PDB file of C-alpha atoms in Angstrom:
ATOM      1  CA  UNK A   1      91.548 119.123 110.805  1.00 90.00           C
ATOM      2  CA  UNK A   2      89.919 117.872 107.746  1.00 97.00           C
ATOM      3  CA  UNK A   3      92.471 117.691 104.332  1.00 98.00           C
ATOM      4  CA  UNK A   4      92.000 116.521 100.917  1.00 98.00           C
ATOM      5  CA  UNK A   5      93.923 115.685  98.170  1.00 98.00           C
ATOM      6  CA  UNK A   6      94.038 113.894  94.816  1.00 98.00           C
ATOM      7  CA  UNK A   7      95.884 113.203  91.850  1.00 98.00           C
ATOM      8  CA  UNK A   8      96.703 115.382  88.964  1.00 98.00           C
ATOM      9  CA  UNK A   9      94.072 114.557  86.705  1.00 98.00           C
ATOM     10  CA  UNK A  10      91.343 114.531  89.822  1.00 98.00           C
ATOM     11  CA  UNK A  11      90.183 110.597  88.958  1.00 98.00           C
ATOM     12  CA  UNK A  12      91.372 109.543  92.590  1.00 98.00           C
ATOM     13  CA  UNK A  13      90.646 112.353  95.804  1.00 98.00           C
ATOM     14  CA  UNK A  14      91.057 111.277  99.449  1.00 98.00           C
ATOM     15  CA  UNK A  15      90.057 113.184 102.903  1.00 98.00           C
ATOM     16  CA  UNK A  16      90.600 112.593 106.589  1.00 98.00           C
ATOM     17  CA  UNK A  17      89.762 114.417 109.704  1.00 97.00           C
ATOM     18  CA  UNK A  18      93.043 112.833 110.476  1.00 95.00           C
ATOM     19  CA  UNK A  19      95.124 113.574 112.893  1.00 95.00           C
ATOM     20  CA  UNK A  20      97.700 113.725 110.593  1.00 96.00           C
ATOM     21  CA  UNK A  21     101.214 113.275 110.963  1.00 95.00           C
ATOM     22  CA  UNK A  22     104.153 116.104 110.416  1.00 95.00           C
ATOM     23  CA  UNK A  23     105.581 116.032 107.028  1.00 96.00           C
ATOM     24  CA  UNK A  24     108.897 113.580 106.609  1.00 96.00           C
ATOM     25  CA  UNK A  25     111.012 113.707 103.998  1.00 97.00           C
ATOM     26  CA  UNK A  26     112.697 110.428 102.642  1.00 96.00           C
ATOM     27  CA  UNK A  27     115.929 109.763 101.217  1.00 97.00           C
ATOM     28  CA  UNK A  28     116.146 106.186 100.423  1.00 94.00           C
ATOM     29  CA  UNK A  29     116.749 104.894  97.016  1.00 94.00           C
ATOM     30  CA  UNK A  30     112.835 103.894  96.726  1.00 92.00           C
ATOM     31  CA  UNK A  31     111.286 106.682  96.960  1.00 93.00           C
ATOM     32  CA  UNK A  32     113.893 108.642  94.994  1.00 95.00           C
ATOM     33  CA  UNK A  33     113.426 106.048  92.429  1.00 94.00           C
ATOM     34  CA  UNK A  34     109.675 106.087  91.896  1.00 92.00           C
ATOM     35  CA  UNK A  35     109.493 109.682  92.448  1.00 93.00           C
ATOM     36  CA  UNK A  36     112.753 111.602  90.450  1.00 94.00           C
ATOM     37  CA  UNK A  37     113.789 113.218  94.094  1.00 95.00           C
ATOM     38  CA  UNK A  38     113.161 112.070  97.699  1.00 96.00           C
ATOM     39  CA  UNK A  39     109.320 111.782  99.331  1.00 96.00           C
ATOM     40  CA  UNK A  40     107.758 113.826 101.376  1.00 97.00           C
ATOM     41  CA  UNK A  41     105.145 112.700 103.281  1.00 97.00           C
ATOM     42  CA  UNK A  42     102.340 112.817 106.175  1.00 96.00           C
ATOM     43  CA  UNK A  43     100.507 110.266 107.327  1.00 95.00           C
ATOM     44  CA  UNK A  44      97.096 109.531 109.007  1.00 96.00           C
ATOM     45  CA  UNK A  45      95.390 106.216 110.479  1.00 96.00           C
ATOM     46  CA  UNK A  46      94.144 104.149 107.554  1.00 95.00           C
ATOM     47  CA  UNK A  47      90.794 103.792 108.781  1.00 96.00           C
ATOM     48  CA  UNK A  48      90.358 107.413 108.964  1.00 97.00           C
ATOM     49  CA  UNK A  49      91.377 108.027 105.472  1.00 98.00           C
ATOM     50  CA  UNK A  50      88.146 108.105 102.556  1.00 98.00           C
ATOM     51  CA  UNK A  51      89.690 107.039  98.908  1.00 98.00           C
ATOM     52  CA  UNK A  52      87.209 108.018  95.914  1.00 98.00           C
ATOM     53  CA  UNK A  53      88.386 106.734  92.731  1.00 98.00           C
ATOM     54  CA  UNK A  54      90.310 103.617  92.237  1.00 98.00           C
ATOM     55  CA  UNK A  55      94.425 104.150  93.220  1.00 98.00           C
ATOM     56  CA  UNK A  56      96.430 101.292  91.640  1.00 98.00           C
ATOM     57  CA  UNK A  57      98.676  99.500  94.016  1.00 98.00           C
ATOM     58  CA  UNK A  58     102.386  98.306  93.259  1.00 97.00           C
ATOM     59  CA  UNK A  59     104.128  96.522  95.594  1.00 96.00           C
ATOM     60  CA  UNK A  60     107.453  98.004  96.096  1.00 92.00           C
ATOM     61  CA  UNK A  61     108.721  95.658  98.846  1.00 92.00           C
ATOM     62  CA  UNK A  62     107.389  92.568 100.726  1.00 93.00           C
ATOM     63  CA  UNK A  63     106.156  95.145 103.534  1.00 92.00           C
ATOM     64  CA  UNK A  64     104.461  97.727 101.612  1.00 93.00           C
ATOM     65  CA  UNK A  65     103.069  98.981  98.754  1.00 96.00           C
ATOM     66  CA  UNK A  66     102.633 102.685  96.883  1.00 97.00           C
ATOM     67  CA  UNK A  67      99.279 103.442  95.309  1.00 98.00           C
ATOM     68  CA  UNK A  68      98.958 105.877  92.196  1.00 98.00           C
ATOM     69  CA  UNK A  69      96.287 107.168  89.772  1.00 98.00           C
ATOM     70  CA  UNK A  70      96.227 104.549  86.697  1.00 98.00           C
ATOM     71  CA  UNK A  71      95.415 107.562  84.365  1.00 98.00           C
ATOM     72  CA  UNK A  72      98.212 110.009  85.553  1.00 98.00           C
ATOM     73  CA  UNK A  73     100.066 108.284  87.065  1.00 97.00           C
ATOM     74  CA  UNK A  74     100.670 110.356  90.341  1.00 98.00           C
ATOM     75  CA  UNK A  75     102.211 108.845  93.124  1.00 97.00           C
ATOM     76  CA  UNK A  76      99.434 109.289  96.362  1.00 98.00           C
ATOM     77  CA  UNK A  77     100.788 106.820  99.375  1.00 98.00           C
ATOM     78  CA  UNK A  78     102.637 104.550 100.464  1.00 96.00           C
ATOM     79  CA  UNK A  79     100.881 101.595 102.822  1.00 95.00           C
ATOM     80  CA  UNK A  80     102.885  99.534 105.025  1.00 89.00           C
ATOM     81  CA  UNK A  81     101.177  96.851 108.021  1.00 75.00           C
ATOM     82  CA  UNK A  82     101.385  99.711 110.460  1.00 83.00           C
ATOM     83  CA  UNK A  83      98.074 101.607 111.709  1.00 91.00           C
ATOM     84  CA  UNK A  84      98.678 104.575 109.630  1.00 94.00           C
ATOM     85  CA  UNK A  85      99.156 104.912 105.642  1.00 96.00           C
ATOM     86  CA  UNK A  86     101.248 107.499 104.361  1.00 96.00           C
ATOM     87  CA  UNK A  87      99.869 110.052 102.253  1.00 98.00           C
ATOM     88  CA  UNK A  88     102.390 112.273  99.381  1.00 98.00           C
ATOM     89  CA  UNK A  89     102.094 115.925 100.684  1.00 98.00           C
ATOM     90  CA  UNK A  90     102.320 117.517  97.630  1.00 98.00           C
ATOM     91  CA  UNK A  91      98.875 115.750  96.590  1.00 98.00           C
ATOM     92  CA  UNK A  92      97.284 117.541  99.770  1.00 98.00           C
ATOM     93  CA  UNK A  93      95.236 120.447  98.518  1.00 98.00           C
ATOM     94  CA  UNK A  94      95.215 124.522  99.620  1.00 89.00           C
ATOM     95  CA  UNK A  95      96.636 125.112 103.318  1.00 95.00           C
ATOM     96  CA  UNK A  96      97.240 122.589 105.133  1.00 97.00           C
ATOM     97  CA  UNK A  97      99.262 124.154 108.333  1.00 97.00           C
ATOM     98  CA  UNK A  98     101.622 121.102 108.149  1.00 97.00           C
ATOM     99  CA  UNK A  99     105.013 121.306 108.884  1.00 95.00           C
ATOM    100  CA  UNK A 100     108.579 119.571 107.318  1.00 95.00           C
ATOM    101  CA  UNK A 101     109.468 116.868 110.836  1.00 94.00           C
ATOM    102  CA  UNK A 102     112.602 115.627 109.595  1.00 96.00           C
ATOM    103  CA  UNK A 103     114.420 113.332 107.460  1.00 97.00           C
ATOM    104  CA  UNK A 104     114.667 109.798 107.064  1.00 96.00           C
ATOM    105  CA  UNK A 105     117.109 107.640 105.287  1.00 96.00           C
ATOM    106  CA  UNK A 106     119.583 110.575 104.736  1.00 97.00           C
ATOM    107  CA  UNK A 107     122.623 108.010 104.061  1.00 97.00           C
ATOM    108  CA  UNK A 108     120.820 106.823 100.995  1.00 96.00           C
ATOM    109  CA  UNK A 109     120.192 110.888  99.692  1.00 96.00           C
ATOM    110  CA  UNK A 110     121.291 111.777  96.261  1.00 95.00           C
ATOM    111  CA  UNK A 111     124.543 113.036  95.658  1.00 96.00           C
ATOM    112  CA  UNK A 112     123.179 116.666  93.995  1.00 95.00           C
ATOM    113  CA  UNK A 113     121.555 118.167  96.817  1.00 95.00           C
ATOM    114  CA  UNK A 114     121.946 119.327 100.152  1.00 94.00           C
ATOM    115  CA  UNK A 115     119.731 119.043 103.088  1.00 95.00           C
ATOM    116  CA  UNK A 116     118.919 121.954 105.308  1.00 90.00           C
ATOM    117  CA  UNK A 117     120.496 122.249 108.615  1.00 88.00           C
ATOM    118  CA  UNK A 118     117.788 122.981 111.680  1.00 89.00           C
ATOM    119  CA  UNK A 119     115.781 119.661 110.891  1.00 90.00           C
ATOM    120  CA  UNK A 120     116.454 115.903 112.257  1.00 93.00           C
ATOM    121  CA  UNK A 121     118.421 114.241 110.161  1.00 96.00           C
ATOM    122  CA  UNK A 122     118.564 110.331 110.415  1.00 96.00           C
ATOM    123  CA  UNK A 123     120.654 107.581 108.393  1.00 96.00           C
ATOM    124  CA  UNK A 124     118.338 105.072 108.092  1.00 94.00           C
ATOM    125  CA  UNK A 125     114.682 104.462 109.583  1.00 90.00           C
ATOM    126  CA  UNK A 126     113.665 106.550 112.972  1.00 89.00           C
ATOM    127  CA  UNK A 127     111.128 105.183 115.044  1.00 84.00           C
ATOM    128  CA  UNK A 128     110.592 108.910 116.457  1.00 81.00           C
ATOM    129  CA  UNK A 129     109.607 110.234 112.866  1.00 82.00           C
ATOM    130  CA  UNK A 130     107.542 107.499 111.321  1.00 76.00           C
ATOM    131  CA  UNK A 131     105.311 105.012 112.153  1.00 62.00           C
ATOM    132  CA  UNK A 132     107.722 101.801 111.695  1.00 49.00           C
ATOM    133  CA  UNK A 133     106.773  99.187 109.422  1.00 44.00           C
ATOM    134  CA  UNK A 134     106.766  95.915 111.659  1.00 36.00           C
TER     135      UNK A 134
END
């Protein structure tokens, strides 16, 4: 299934054939931090992803690093050592038949909302929702 994306201001697009990964939401003080709420997010294998434009990269921890648009500033993934990069769902464009997984790092939520019941819920990392960072 082939998705694309980009940024708000359209300098940086992406597309894969994927496969791409459910959507997972995360909790942890990170991504609520360089977002203003948690992430949600698919993945894909990093090889199978095409970047046009030029994301800037920060790294946020000595495992990973989240790329953004320099001009807009959105936030696009988030790339750890693993085979896959993760991409921000809400930069995916039209329809993308993608479905909410589960959550991750639910101990580490903020304080003024809830999460729904029906969904995993973990406290920390789960290796059966993401592709673990090694």
């Amino acid at each position: 299934m082939r998705l694309t994306g980009g940024c708000n201001c359209g300098a940086v697009r992406y597309a894969s054939e994927g496969p791409w990964r459910p959507v997972i939401a995360c909790h942890c003080s990170q991504c609520r931090k360089t977002t203003g709420h948690h992430v949600a997010a698919t993945s894909v294998p990093r090889e199978a992803l095409e970047i046009t434009g030029e994301p800037r990269w920060f790294a946020s921890s000595k495992n990973a690093r989240r790329g953004f648009c320099p001009s807009c500033g959105s936030q696009l993934f988030w790339d750890g050592p693993g085979v896959n990069i993760s991409v921000m769902a809400g930069t995916l464009d039209g329809p993308t038949g993608l479905v909410v997984k589960g959550h991750i790092f639910c101990a580490d939520k903020g304080d003024y909302y809830e999460i729904g019941e029906g969904q995993r819920q973990a406290p920390r990392a789960d290796p059966e929702l993401t592709t673990q960072v090694v």
